[in-house]
Amino acid sequence: MARLIYQLRIVLDGVTPPVWRRVLVPGGFTLDRVHRVVQFAMGWGDRHLHVFDADGVQYGVPDPDGLLEVRDELDVRLDAVAQLGSRLRYTYDFGDWWEHEIVVEDVMPAELDIRYPMCVGGERACPPDDVGGPEGYRDFLAAYGDPTHPEHVAMREWLAKDFDPVAFDAARATALLRRMT
């Protein structure tokens, strides 16, 4: 039987214009690997907790202190919780609270000469980690992009690198995804 590939559209909630990615992922990936796909494709730094929600069931990294009740994402494959048309929720960084909608747009047989996962589309740069969620990101963009803004210098120093909010390169995202396999 052919290995099935899931085409996922990942959209970051609360950000306008939209930040989104389209990725091709083996259905046999466990949710911990799907987490890494989201991290690399979106451009996050994977420095915070996360959780998936599939039909009201939460999956993530089990908390030894029992503060976060989740099923272990290492034990669950994507194809066990999603099929064509499924919508999953993915929350990253419980302080900034970045919510994503993940939609299964297509399910297809794998092509033998293609290496998965891969990013096949997307738009706009991912917000920097620790920017303060959607509201903080709006404030950051206003200050970062306006040299007359009173917080302009502070935001540039805080980020310590150039940032282009419209930049996105699917080939670069794919190269990062390939490092995870």
Tab-separated table of N, CA and C in Angstrom:
chain	number	residue	atom	x	y	z
A	1	MET	N	0.839	-1.184	0.000
A	1	MET	CA	0.000	0.000	0.000
A	1	MET	C	0.885	1.249	0.000
A	2	ALA	N	0.501	2.219	-0.787
A	2	ALA	CA	1.281	3.455	-0.891
A	2	ALA	C	1.170	4.273	0.391
A	3	ARG	N	2.274	4.897	0.717
A	3	ARG	CA	2.301	5.804	1.859
A	3	ARG	C	1.464	7.034	1.501
A	4	LEU	N	0.636	7.492	2.440
A	4	LEU	CA	-0.221	8.645	2.170
A	4	LEU	C	0.425	9.927	2.680
A	5	ILE	N	0.284	10.972	1.878
A	5	ILE	CA	0.795	12.300	2.198
A	5	ILE	C	-0.385	13.218	2.465
A	6	TYR	N	-0.279	13.964	3.550
A	6	TYR	CA	-1.318	14.924	3.926
A	6	TYR	C	-0.859	16.322	3.532
A	7	GLN	N	-1.704	17.003	2.782
A	7	GLN	CA	-1.447	18.414	2.471
A	7	GLN	C	-2.150	19.239	3.540
A	8	LEU	N	-1.349	19.936	4.329
A	8	LEU	CA	-1.871	20.729	5.444
A	8	LEU	C	-1.721	22.216	5.149
A	9	ARG	N	-2.758	22.959	5.437
A	9	ARG	CA	-2.676	24.419	5.398
A	9	ARG	C	-2.685	24.884	6.845
A	10	ILE	N	-1.633	25.591	7.232
A	10	ILE	CA	-1.454	26.078	8.603
A	10	ILE	C	-1.625	27.588	8.569
A	11	VAL	N	-2.607	28.088	9.308
A	11	VAL	CA	-2.885	29.525	9.331
A	11	VAL	C	-2.758	30.031	10.764
A	12	LEU	N	-1.982	31.080	10.931
A	12	LEU	CA	-1.819	31.713	12.243
A	12	LEU	C	-2.998	32.636	12.496
A	13	ASP	N	-3.720	32.397	13.580
A	13	ASP	CA	-4.895	33.208	13.923
A	13	ASP	C	-4.490	34.581	14.453
A	14	GLY	N	-5.359	35.570	14.233
A	14	GLY	CA	-5.215	36.869	14.864
A	14	GLY	C	-4.213	37.794	14.207
A	15	VAL	N	-3.672	37.418	13.052
A	15	VAL	CA	-2.671	38.235	12.376
A	15	VAL	C	-3.213	38.621	11.000
A	16	THR	N	-3.174	39.929	10.714
A	16	THR	CA	-3.630	40.443	9.427
A	16	THR	C	-2.547	41.326	8.840
A	17	PRO	N	-2.202	41.138	7.565
A	17	PRO	CA	-2.624	40.080	6.651
A	17	PRO	C	-2.170	38.706	7.150
A	18	PRO	N	-2.818	37.663	6.629
A	18	PRO	CA	-2.574	36.316	7.149
A	18	PRO	C	-1.135	35.824	6.959
A	19	VAL	N	-0.687	35.068	7.947
A	19	VAL	CA	0.560	34.312	7.873
A	19	VAL	C	0.136	32.851	7.766
A	20	TRP	N	0.544	32.183	6.670
A	20	TRP	CA	0.119	30.806	6.471
A	20	TRP	C	1.198	30.013	5.736
A	21	ARG	N	1.087	28.677	5.856
A	21	ARG	CA	1.974	27.759	5.171
A	21	ARG	C	1.168	26.580	4.634
A	22	ARG	N	1.644	26.025	3.535
A	22	ARG	CA	1.084	24.776	3.005
A	22	ARG	C	2.233	23.772	2.988
A	23	VAL	N	2.032	22.650	3.662
A	23	VAL	CA	3.079	21.634	3.777
A	23	VAL	C	2.535	20.269	3.366
A	24	LEU	N	3.451	19.417	2.910
A	24	LEU	CA	3.137	18.034	2.597
A	24	LEU	C	3.840	17.167	3.629
A	25	VAL	N	3.065	16.364	4.339
A	25	VAL	CA	3.559	15.612	5.493
A	25	VAL	C	3.069	14.166	5.405
A	26	PRO	N	3.939	13.195	5.655
A	26	PRO	CA	3.462	11.807	5.708
A	26	PRO	C	2.393	11.625	6.796
A	27	GLY	N	1.322	10.945	6.449
A	27	GLY	CA	0.256	10.684	7.413
A	27	GLY	C	0.727	9.866	8.594
A	28	GLY	N	1.818	9.125	8.435
A	28	GLY	CA	2.361	8.311	9.508
A	28	GLY	C	3.198	9.076	10.512
A	29	PHE	N	3.403	10.373	10.282
A	29	PHE	CA	4.139	11.188	11.260
A	29	PHE	C	3.369	11.228	12.569
A	30	THR	N	4.084	11.056	13.671
A	30	THR	CA	3.457	11.259	14.976
A	30	THR	C	3.278	12.759	15.182
A	31	LEU	N	2.410	13.121	16.107
A	31	LEU	CA	2.126	14.540	16.311
A	31	LEU	C	3.336	15.321	16.801
A	32	ASP	N	4.293	14.658	17.456
A	32	ASP	CA	5.504	15.397	17.831
A	32	ASP	C	6.279	15.818	16.584
A	33	ARG	N	6.261	14.996	15.545
A	33	ARG	CA	6.920	15.367	14.287
A	33	ARG	C	6.111	16.436	13.554
A	34	VAL	N	4.794	16.365	13.621
A	34	VAL	CA	3.966	17.417	13.016
A	34	VAL	C	4.247	18.742	13.731
A	35	HIS	N	4.427	18.697	15.037
A	35	HIS	CA	4.798	19.902	15.797
A	35	HIS	C	6.070	20.512	15.221
A	36	ARG	N	7.072	19.680	14.980
A	36	ARG	CA	8.329	20.199	14.427
A	36	ARG	C	8.134	20.741	13.017
A	37	VAL	N	7.257	20.117	12.239
A	37	VAL	CA	6.941	20.648	10.908
A	37	VAL	C	6.359	22.054	11.033
A	38	VAL	N	5.407	22.226	11.935
A	38	VAL	CA	4.813	23.554	12.132
A	38	VAL	C	5.891	24.549	12.551
A	39	GLN	N	6.730	24.167	13.492
A	39	GLN	CA	7.778	25.064	13.976
A	39	GLN	C	8.706	25.512	12.842
A	40	PHE	N	9.222	24.556	12.072
A	40	PHE	CA	10.160	24.890	11.002
A	40	PHE	C	9.481	25.626	9.854
A	41	ALA	N	8.289	25.191	9.466
A	41	ALA	CA	7.604	25.832	8.339
A	41	ALA	C	7.178	27.256	8.674
A	42	MET	N	6.679	27.457	9.885
A	42	MET	CA	6.225	28.791	10.266
A	42	MET	C	7.401	29.716	10.569
A	43	GLY	N	8.456	29.152	11.150
A	43	GLY	CA	9.601	29.981	11.512
A	43	GLY	C	9.700	30.256	13.000
A	44	TRP	N	8.996	29.481	13.803
A	44	TRP	CA	9.090	29.629	15.248
A	44	TRP	C	10.415	29.058	15.743
A	45	GLY	N	10.759	29.359	16.998
A	45	GLY	CA	12.017	28.892	17.571
A	45	GLY	C	11.898	27.664	18.442
A	46	ASP	N	10.695	27.119	18.614
A	46	ASP	CA	10.451	25.925	19.430
A	46	ASP	C	11.017	26.079	20.838
A	47	ARG	N	10.736	27.227	21.436
A	47	ARG	CA	11.234	27.502	22.789
A	47	ARG	C	10.131	27.472	23.842
A	48	HIS	N	8.922	27.113	23.425
A	48	HIS	CA	7.784	27.178	24.347
A	48	HIS	C	6.934	25.915	24.246
A	49	LEU	N	6.046	25.752	25.207
A	49	LEU	CA	5.112	24.633	25.198
A	49	LEU	C	4.119	24.781	24.049
A	50	HIS	N	3.510	23.675	23.705
A	50	HIS	CA	2.524	23.656	22.635
A	50	HIS	C	1.503	22.566	22.927
A	51	VAL	N	0.392	22.618	22.218
A	51	VAL	CA	-0.625	21.584	22.338
A	51	VAL	C	-1.427	21.530	21.037
A	52	PHE	N	-1.808	20.322	20.650
A	52	PHE	CA	-2.737	20.094	19.547
A	52	PHE	C	-4.103	19.812	20.133
A	53	ASP	N	-5.139	20.215	19.430
A	53	ASP	CA	-6.496	19.847	19.792
A	53	ASP	C	-7.136	19.233	18.550
A	54	ALA	N	-7.526	17.966	18.660
A	54	ALA	CA	-8.191	17.252	17.578
A	54	ALA	C	-9.506	16.726	18.119
A	55	ASP	N	-10.592	17.302	17.665
A	55	ASP	CA	-11.933	16.889	18.104
A	55	ASP	C	-12.079	16.911	19.623
A	56	GLY	N	-11.527	17.941	20.258
A	56	GLY	CA	-11.677	18.113	21.687
A	56	GLY	C	-10.694	17.340	22.541
A	57	VAL	N	-9.816	16.559	21.914
A	57	VAL	CA	-8.790	15.826	22.646
A	57	VAL	C	-7.469	16.565	22.463
A	58	GLN	N	-6.765	16.795	23.581
A	58	GLN	CA	-5.510	17.530	23.509
A	58	GLN	C	-4.320	16.586	23.552
A	59	TYR	N	-3.329	16.917	22.711
A	59	TYR	CA	-2.102	16.139	22.591
A	59	TYR	C	-0.919	17.071	22.741
A	60	GLY	N	0.107	16.599	23.425
A	60	GLY	CA	1.307	17.403	23.597
A	60	GLY	C	2.353	16.601	24.340
A	61	VAL	N	3.252	17.326	24.995
A	61	VAL	CA	4.286	16.703	25.808
A	61	VAL	C	3.712	16.536	27.210
A	62	PRO	N	3.624	15.297	27.703
A	62	PRO	CA	3.047	15.092	29.037
A	62	PRO	C	3.805	15.889	30.098
A	63	ASP	N	3.059	16.468	31.009
A	63	ASP	CA	3.616	17.275	32.092
A	63	ASP	C	3.810	16.385	33.310
A	64	PRO	N	5.056	16.205	33.743
A	64	PRO	CA	5.292	15.330	34.903
A	64	PRO	C	4.614	15.835	36.174
A	65	ASP	N	4.338	17.135	36.255
A	65	ASP	CA	3.667	17.694	37.425
A	65	ASP	C	2.149	17.617	37.317
A	66	GLY	N	1.653	17.177	36.155
A	66	GLY	CA	0.210	17.016	35.975
A	66	GLY	C	-0.552	18.316	35.827
A	67	LEU	N	0.133	19.420	35.548
A	67	LEU	CA	-0.553	20.709	35.392
A	67	LEU	C	-1.262	20.813	34.042
A	68	LEU	N	-0.728	20.125	33.051
A	68	LEU	CA	-1.312	20.144	31.719
A	68	LEU	C	-1.715	18.723	31.357
A	69	GLU	N	-3.004	18.480	31.262
A	69	GLU	CA	-3.517	17.141	30.965
A	69	GLU	C	-3.601	16.955	29.452
A	70	VAL	N	-2.637	16.229	28.895
A	70	VAL	CA	-2.618	15.955	27.460
A	70	VAL	C	-2.253	14.491	27.227
A	71	ARG	N	-2.687	13.993	26.104
A	71	ARG	CA	-2.230	12.683	25.668
A	71	ARG	C	-0.868	12.866	25.009
A	72	ASP	N	-0.009	11.886	25.140
A	72	ASP	CA	1.350	11.977	24.628
A	72	ASP	C	1.354	12.012	23.097
A	73	GLU	N	1.862	13.104	22.547
A	73	GLU	CA	1.900	13.277	21.095
A	73	GLU	C	2.839	12.285	20.411
A	74	LEU	N	3.742	11.671	21.168
A	74	LEU	CA	4.633	10.650	20.602
A	74	LEU	C	3.883	9.371	20.236
A	75	ASP	N	2.721	9.174	20.850
A	75	ASP	CA	1.965	7.940	20.667
A	75	ASP	C	0.864	8.045	19.614
A	76	VAL	N	0.727	9.209	18.973
A	76	VAL	CA	-0.416	9.416	18.086
A	76	VAL	C	0.058	9.880	16.714
A	77	ARG	N	-0.393	9.164	15.704
A	77	ARG	CA	-0.048	9.530	14.324
A	77	ARG	C	-1.079	10.499	13.762
A	78	LEU	N	-0.621	11.324	12.825
A	78	LEU	CA	-1.515	12.274	12.165
A	78	LEU	C	-2.706	11.563	11.543
A	79	ASP	N	-2.466	10.453	10.858
A	79	ASP	CA	-3.562	9.755	10.177
A	79	ASP	C	-4.559	9.103	11.142
A	80	ALA	N	-4.235	9.070	12.437
A	80	ALA	CA	-5.173	8.535	13.423
A	80	ALA	C	-6.137	9.603	13.934
A	81	VAL	N	-5.780	10.878	13.771
A	81	VAL	CA	-6.630	11.956	14.300
A	81	VAL	C	-7.151	12.894	13.217
A	82	ALA	N	-6.738	12.660	11.964
A	82	ALA	CA	-7.162	13.576	10.902
A	82	ALA	C	-7.356	12.824	9.593
A	83	GLN	N	-8.271	13.320	8.814
A	83	GLN	CA	-8.488	12.827	7.453
A	83	GLN	C	-8.855	14.035	6.592
A	84	LEU	N	-9.104	13.809	5.326
A	84	LEU	CA	-9.429	14.898	4.417
A	84	LEU	C	-10.533	15.774	5.014
A	85	GLY	N	-10.276	17.072	5.077
A	85	GLY	CA	-11.247	18.026	5.606
A	85	GLY	C	-11.141	18.282	7.099
A	86	SER	N	-10.348	17.497	7.816
A	86	SER	CA	-10.205	17.697	9.263
A	86	SER	C	-9.583	19.053	9.567
A	87	ARG	N	-9.971	19.579	10.726
A	87	ARG	CA	-9.402	20.826	11.241
A	87	ARG	C	-8.853	20.546	12.630
A	88	LEU	N	-7.570	20.832	12.795
A	88	LEU	CA	-6.940	20.696	14.097
A	88	LEU	C	-6.563	22.091	14.575
A	89	ARG	N	-6.472	22.215	15.870
A	89	ARG	CA	-5.970	23.460	16.463
A	89	ARG	C	-4.590	23.168	17.021
A	90	TYR	N	-3.697	24.143	16.890
A	90	TYR	CA	-2.337	24.020	17.415
A	90	TYR	C	-2.033	25.333	18.115
A	91	THR	N	-1.736	25.251	19.400
A	91	THR	CA	-1.393	26.440	20.172
A	91	THR	C	0.063	26.338	20.574
A	92	TYR	N	0.788	27.434	20.342
A	92	TYR	CA	2.213	27.503	20.657
A	92	TYR	C	2.455	28.695	21.567
A	93	ASP	N	3.237	28.501	22.602
A	93	ASP	CA	3.633	29.535	23.554
A	93	ASP	C	2.416	30.002	24.354
A	94	PHE	N	2.228	29.385	25.511
A	94	PHE	CA	1.057	29.673	26.327
A	94	PHE	C	1.076	31.068	26.933
A	95	GLY	N	2.210	31.769	26.864
A	95	GLY	CA	2.272	33.162	27.291
A	95	GLY	C	1.768	34.082	26.197
A	96	ASP	N	2.322	33.941	24.992
A	96	ASP	CA	1.895	34.763	23.849
A	96	ASP	C	0.606	34.237	23.228
A	97	TRP	N	0.352	32.966	23.381
A	97	TRP	CA	-0.866	32.290	22.932
A	97	TRP	C	-1.077	32.435	21.425
A	98	TRP	N	-0.164	31.796	20.663
A	98	TRP	CA	-0.285	31.770	19.212
A	98	TRP	C	-1.135	30.573	18.811
A	99	GLU	N	-2.322	30.845	18.285
A	99	GLU	CA	-3.207	29.772	17.844
A	99	GLU	C	-3.117	29.629	16.326
A	100	HIS	N	-3.141	28.379	15.894
A	100	HIS	CA	-3.078	28.052	14.476
A	100	HIS	C	-4.231	27.114	14.140
A	101	GLU	N	-4.777	27.279	12.958
A	101	GLU	CA	-5.714	26.304	12.430
A	101	GLU	C	-4.967	25.485	11.386
A	102	ILE	N	-5.057	24.171	11.516
A	102	ILE	CA	-4.433	23.267	10.563
A	102	ILE	C	-5.555	22.510	9.861
A	103	VAL	N	-5.644	22.683	8.550
A	103	VAL	CA	-6.690	22.045	7.759
A	103	VAL	C	-6.049	21.013	6.839
A	104	VAL	N	-6.623	19.812	6.824
A	104	VAL	CA	-6.184	18.789	5.877
A	104	VAL	C	-6.883	19.080	4.556
A	105	GLU	N	-6.119	19.657	3.620
A	105	GLU	CA	-6.692	20.052	2.322
A	105	GLU	C	-6.764	18.895	1.333
A	106	ASP	N	-5.831	17.951	1.468
A	106	ASP	CA	-5.790	16.843	0.519
A	106	ASP	C	-5.038	15.676	1.160
A	107	VAL	N	-5.349	14.490	0.709
A	107	VAL	CA	-4.623	13.276	1.091
A	107	VAL	C	-4.341	12.546	-0.210
A	108	MET	N	-3.055	12.241	-0.445
A	108	MET	CA	-2.661	11.656	-1.723
A	108	MET	C	-1.551	10.635	-1.520
A	109	PRO	N	-1.372	9.740	-2.485
A	109	PRO	CA	-0.252	8.801	-2.389
A	109	PRO	C	1.073	9.551	-2.505
A	110	ALA	N	2.067	9.073	-1.793
A	110	ALA	CA	3.402	9.670	-1.875
A	110	ALA	C	3.990	9.400	-3.248
A	111	GLU	N	4.742	10.367	-3.731
A	111	GLU	CA	5.499	10.169	-4.965
A	111	GLU	C	6.863	9.626	-4.565
A	112	LEU	N	7.295	8.581	-5.227
A	112	LEU	CA	8.518	7.880	-4.845
A	112	LEU	C	9.764	8.752	-4.936
A	113	ASP	N	9.784	9.708	-5.849
A	113	ASP	CA	10.989	10.508	-6.050
A	113	ASP	C	10.969	11.824	-5.264
A	114	ILE	N	10.017	11.991	-4.370
A	114	ILE	CA	9.935	13.209	-3.564
A	114	ILE	C	10.240	12.883	-2.111
A	115	ARG	N	11.035	13.740	-1.505
A	115	ARG	CA	11.371	13.581	-0.083
A	115	ARG	C	10.435	14.469	0.741
A	116	TYR	N	9.813	13.894	1.736
A	116	TYR	CA	8.870	14.595	2.601
A	116	TYR	C	9.455	14.714	3.999
A	117	PRO	N	9.046	15.706	4.770
A	117	PRO	CA	8.058	16.748	4.510
A	117	PRO	C	8.629	17.840	3.616
A	118	MET	N	7.716	18.649	3.078
A	118	MET	CA	8.135	19.794	2.284
A	118	MET	C	7.096	20.906	2.379
A	119	CYS	N	7.570	22.120	2.197
A	119	CYS	CA	6.698	23.294	2.195
A	119	CYS	C	6.482	23.686	0.741
A	120	VAL	N	5.228	23.793	0.344
A	120	VAL	CA	4.912	24.095	-1.053
A	120	VAL	C	4.251	25.458	-1.224
A	121	GLY	N	4.086	26.207	-0.136
A	121	GLY	CA	3.502	27.534	-0.265
A	121	GLY	C	3.389	28.226	1.072
A	122	GLY	N	3.085	29.497	1.003
A	122	GLY	CA	2.912	30.283	2.208
A	122	GLY	C	3.045	31.758	1.918
A	123	GLU	N	2.736	32.537	2.906
A	123	GLU	CA	2.851	33.986	2.782
A	123	GLU	C	3.223	34.593	4.124
A	124	ARG	N	4.059	35.567	4.059
A	124	ARG	CA	4.461	36.448	5.150
A	124	ARG	C	5.336	35.747	6.192
A	125	ALA	N	6.185	36.540	6.788
A	125	ALA	CA	7.092	36.062	7.832
A	125	ALA	C	6.308	35.751	9.100
A	126	CYS	N	6.792	34.793	9.819
A	126	CYS	CA	6.231	34.455	11.119
A	126	CYS	C	6.633	35.539	12.121
A	127	PRO	N	5.762	35.913	13.029
A	127	PRO	CA	6.158	36.873	14.068
A	127	PRO	C	7.318	36.328	14.899
A	128	PRO	N	8.152	37.208	15.416
A	128	PRO	CA	9.246	36.749	16.277
A	128	PRO	C	8.707	36.100	17.558
A	129	ASP	N	9.437	35.105	18.053
A	129	ASP	CA	9.105	34.533	19.355
A	129	ASP	C	9.129	35.636	20.410
A	130	ASP	N	8.251	35.518	21.393
A	130	ASP	CA	8.206	36.396	22.564
A	130	ASP	C	7.823	37.842	22.259
A	131	VAL	N	7.142	38.073	21.127
A	131	VAL	CA	6.747	39.432	20.764
A	131	VAL	C	5.459	39.856	21.474
A	132	GLY	N	4.762	38.918	22.093
A	132	GLY	CA	3.580	39.291	22.864
A	132	GLY	C	2.256	38.909	22.233
A	133	GLY	N	2.233	37.884	21.403
A	133	GLY	CA	0.992	37.433	20.783
A	133	GLY	C	0.553	38.384	19.684
A	134	PRO	N	-0.664	38.166	19.150
A	134	PRO	CA	-1.137	39.003	18.041
A	134	PRO	C	-1.127	40.505	18.339
A	135	GLU	N	-1.552	40.897	19.532
A	135	GLU	CA	-1.567	42.329	19.871
A	135	GLU	C	-0.141	42.873	19.973
A	136	GLY	N	0.737	42.134	20.609
A	136	GLY	CA	2.133	42.549	20.710
A	136	GLY	C	2.797	42.631	19.353
A	137	TYR	N	2.418	41.717	18.454
A	137	TYR	CA	2.975	41.732	17.108
A	137	TYR	C	2.532	42.986	16.352
A	138	ARG	N	1.272	43.368	16.499
A	138	ARG	CA	0.797	44.612	15.860
A	138	ARG	C	1.591	45.809	16.383
A	139	ASP	N	1.802	45.857	17.695
A	139	ASP	CA	2.583	46.950	18.283
A	139	ASP	C	4.031	46.916	17.785
A	140	PHE	N	4.598	45.711	17.723
A	140	PHE	CA	5.966	45.548	17.238
A	140	PHE	C	6.099	46.072	15.810
A	141	LEU	N	5.173	45.662	14.926
A	141	LEU	CA	5.249	46.099	13.532
A	141	LEU	C	5.156	47.615	13.409
A	142	ALA	N	4.277	48.224	14.204
A	142	ALA	CA	4.133	49.686	14.165
A	142	ALA	C	5.439	50.361	14.567
A	143	ALA	N	6.077	49.867	15.605
A	143	ALA	CA	7.319	50.480	16.094
A	143	ALA	C	8.508	50.134	15.202
A	144	TYR	N	8.602	48.888	14.795
A	144	TYR	CA	9.751	48.432	14.018
A	144	TYR	C	9.816	49.122	12.654
A	145	GLY	N	8.659	49.334	12.053
A	145	GLY	CA	8.615	49.880	10.703
A	145	GLY	C	8.593	51.388	10.611
A	146	ASP	N	8.547	52.087	11.728
A	146	ASP	CA	8.442	53.549	11.715
A	146	ASP	C	9.602	54.162	12.490
A	147	PRO	N	10.603	54.709	11.780
A	147	PRO	CA	11.763	55.296	12.457
A	147	PRO	C	11.421	56.443	13.408
A	148	THR	N	10.227	57.035	13.271
A	148	THR	CA	9.832	58.124	14.173
A	148	THR	C	9.085	57.627	15.401
A	149	HIS	N	8.774	56.340	15.440
A	149	HIS	CA	8.037	55.771	16.573
A	149	HIS	C	8.941	55.786	17.809
A	150	PRO	N	8.395	56.140	18.987
A	150	PRO	CA	9.233	56.206	20.196
A	150	PRO	C	9.866	54.867	20.601
A	151	GLU	N	9.299	53.749	20.184
A	151	GLU	CA	9.849	52.431	20.524
A	151	GLU	C	10.668	51.812	19.384
A	152	HIS	N	10.880	52.551	18.309
A	152	HIS	CA	11.558	52.005	17.132
A	152	HIS	C	12.946	51.437	17.474
A	153	VAL	N	13.779	52.216	18.101
A	153	VAL	CA	15.141	51.780	18.418
A	153	VAL	C	15.112	50.592	19.386
A	154	ALA	N	14.255	50.656	20.379
A	154	ALA	CA	14.161	49.564	21.353
A	154	ALA	C	13.739	48.255	20.687
A	155	MET	N	12.793	48.308	19.756
A	155	MET	CA	12.338	47.088	19.069
A	155	MET	C	13.434	46.524	18.181
A	156	ARG	N	14.154	47.367	17.500
A	156	ARG	CA	15.257	46.895	16.647
A	156	ARG	C	16.371	46.277	17.491
A	157	GLU	N	16.655	46.869	18.624
A	157	GLU	CA	17.674	46.308	19.523
A	157	GLU	C	17.201	44.995	20.123
A	158	TRP	N	15.938	44.938	20.507
A	158	TRP	CA	15.385	43.713	21.098
A	158	TRP	C	15.474	42.554	20.112
A	159	LEU	N	15.090	42.794	18.861
A	159	LEU	CA	15.102	41.718	17.878
A	159	LEU	C	16.522	41.372	17.442
A	160	ALA	N	17.379	42.347	17.352
A	160	ALA	CA	18.806	42.163	17.035
A	160	ALA	C	19.058	41.506	15.682
A	161	LYS	N	18.113	41.647	14.753
A	161	LYS	CA	18.301	41.183	13.375
A	161	LYS	C	17.282	41.885	12.498
A	162	ASP	N	17.534	41.856	11.198
A	162	ASP	CA	16.574	42.458	10.274
A	162	ASP	C	15.314	41.605	10.216
A	163	PHE	N	14.200	42.266	9.975
A	163	PHE	CA	12.921	41.572	9.900
A	163	PHE	C	12.094	42.197	8.793
A	164	ASP	N	11.651	41.366	7.863
A	164	ASP	CA	10.770	41.796	6.781
A	164	ASP	C	9.463	41.027	6.936
A	165	PRO	N	8.390	41.706	7.359
A	165	PRO	CA	7.140	40.990	7.637
A	165	PRO	C	6.496	40.347	6.414
A	166	VAL	N	6.868	40.756	5.216
A	166	VAL	CA	6.264	40.148	4.028
A	166	VAL	C	7.106	39.023	3.449
A	167	ALA	N	8.312	38.837	3.958
A	167	ALA	CA	9.218	37.836	3.391
A	167	ALA	C	8.813	36.417	3.781
A	168	PHE	N	8.818	35.547	2.791
A	168	PHE	CA	8.670	34.115	3.037
A	168	PHE	C	9.260	33.374	1.852
A	169	ASP	N	10.005	32.318	2.140
A	169	ASP	CA	10.667	31.527	1.115
A	169	ASP	C	10.355	30.049	1.375
A	170	ALA	N	9.482	29.471	0.548
A	170	ALA	CA	9.078	28.071	0.727
A	170	ALA	C	10.270	27.125	0.581
A	171	ALA	N	11.205	27.436	-0.315
A	171	ALA	CA	12.378	26.569	-0.499
A	171	ALA	C	13.238	26.558	0.765
A	172	ARG	N	13.391	27.703	1.405
A	172	ARG	CA	14.156	27.759	2.660
A	172	ARG	C	13.435	26.967	3.756
A	173	ALA	N	12.103	27.127	3.830
A	173	ALA	CA	11.326	26.365	4.812
A	173	ALA	C	11.488	24.864	4.575
A	174	THR	N	11.473	24.442	3.310
A	174	THR	CA	11.667	23.028	2.995
A	174	THR	C	13.052	22.571	3.424
A	175	ALA	N	14.069	23.393	3.192
A	175	ALA	CA	15.423	23.031	3.614
A	175	ALA	C	15.475	22.833	5.129
A	176	LEU	N	14.804	23.681	5.885
A	176	LEU	CA	14.749	23.517	7.339
A	176	LEU	C	13.998	22.247	7.720
A	177	LEU	N	12.897	21.968	7.021
A	177	LEU	CA	12.138	20.747	7.293
A	177	LEU	C	12.975	19.498	7.032
A	178	ARG	N	13.823	19.550	6.039
A	178	ARG	CA	14.651	18.393	5.695
A	178	ARG	C	15.675	18.104	6.792
A	179	ARG	N	16.048	19.128	7.534
A	179	ARG	CA	17.001	18.917	8.636
A	179	ARG	C	16.388	18.089	9.763
A	180	MET	N	15.064	18.110	9.872
A	180	MET	CA	14.415	17.403	10.969
A	180	MET	C	14.291	15.910	10.714
A	181	THR	N	14.512	15.479	9.479
A	181	THR	CA	14.309	14.050	9.175
A	181	THR	C	15.623	13.315	9.075
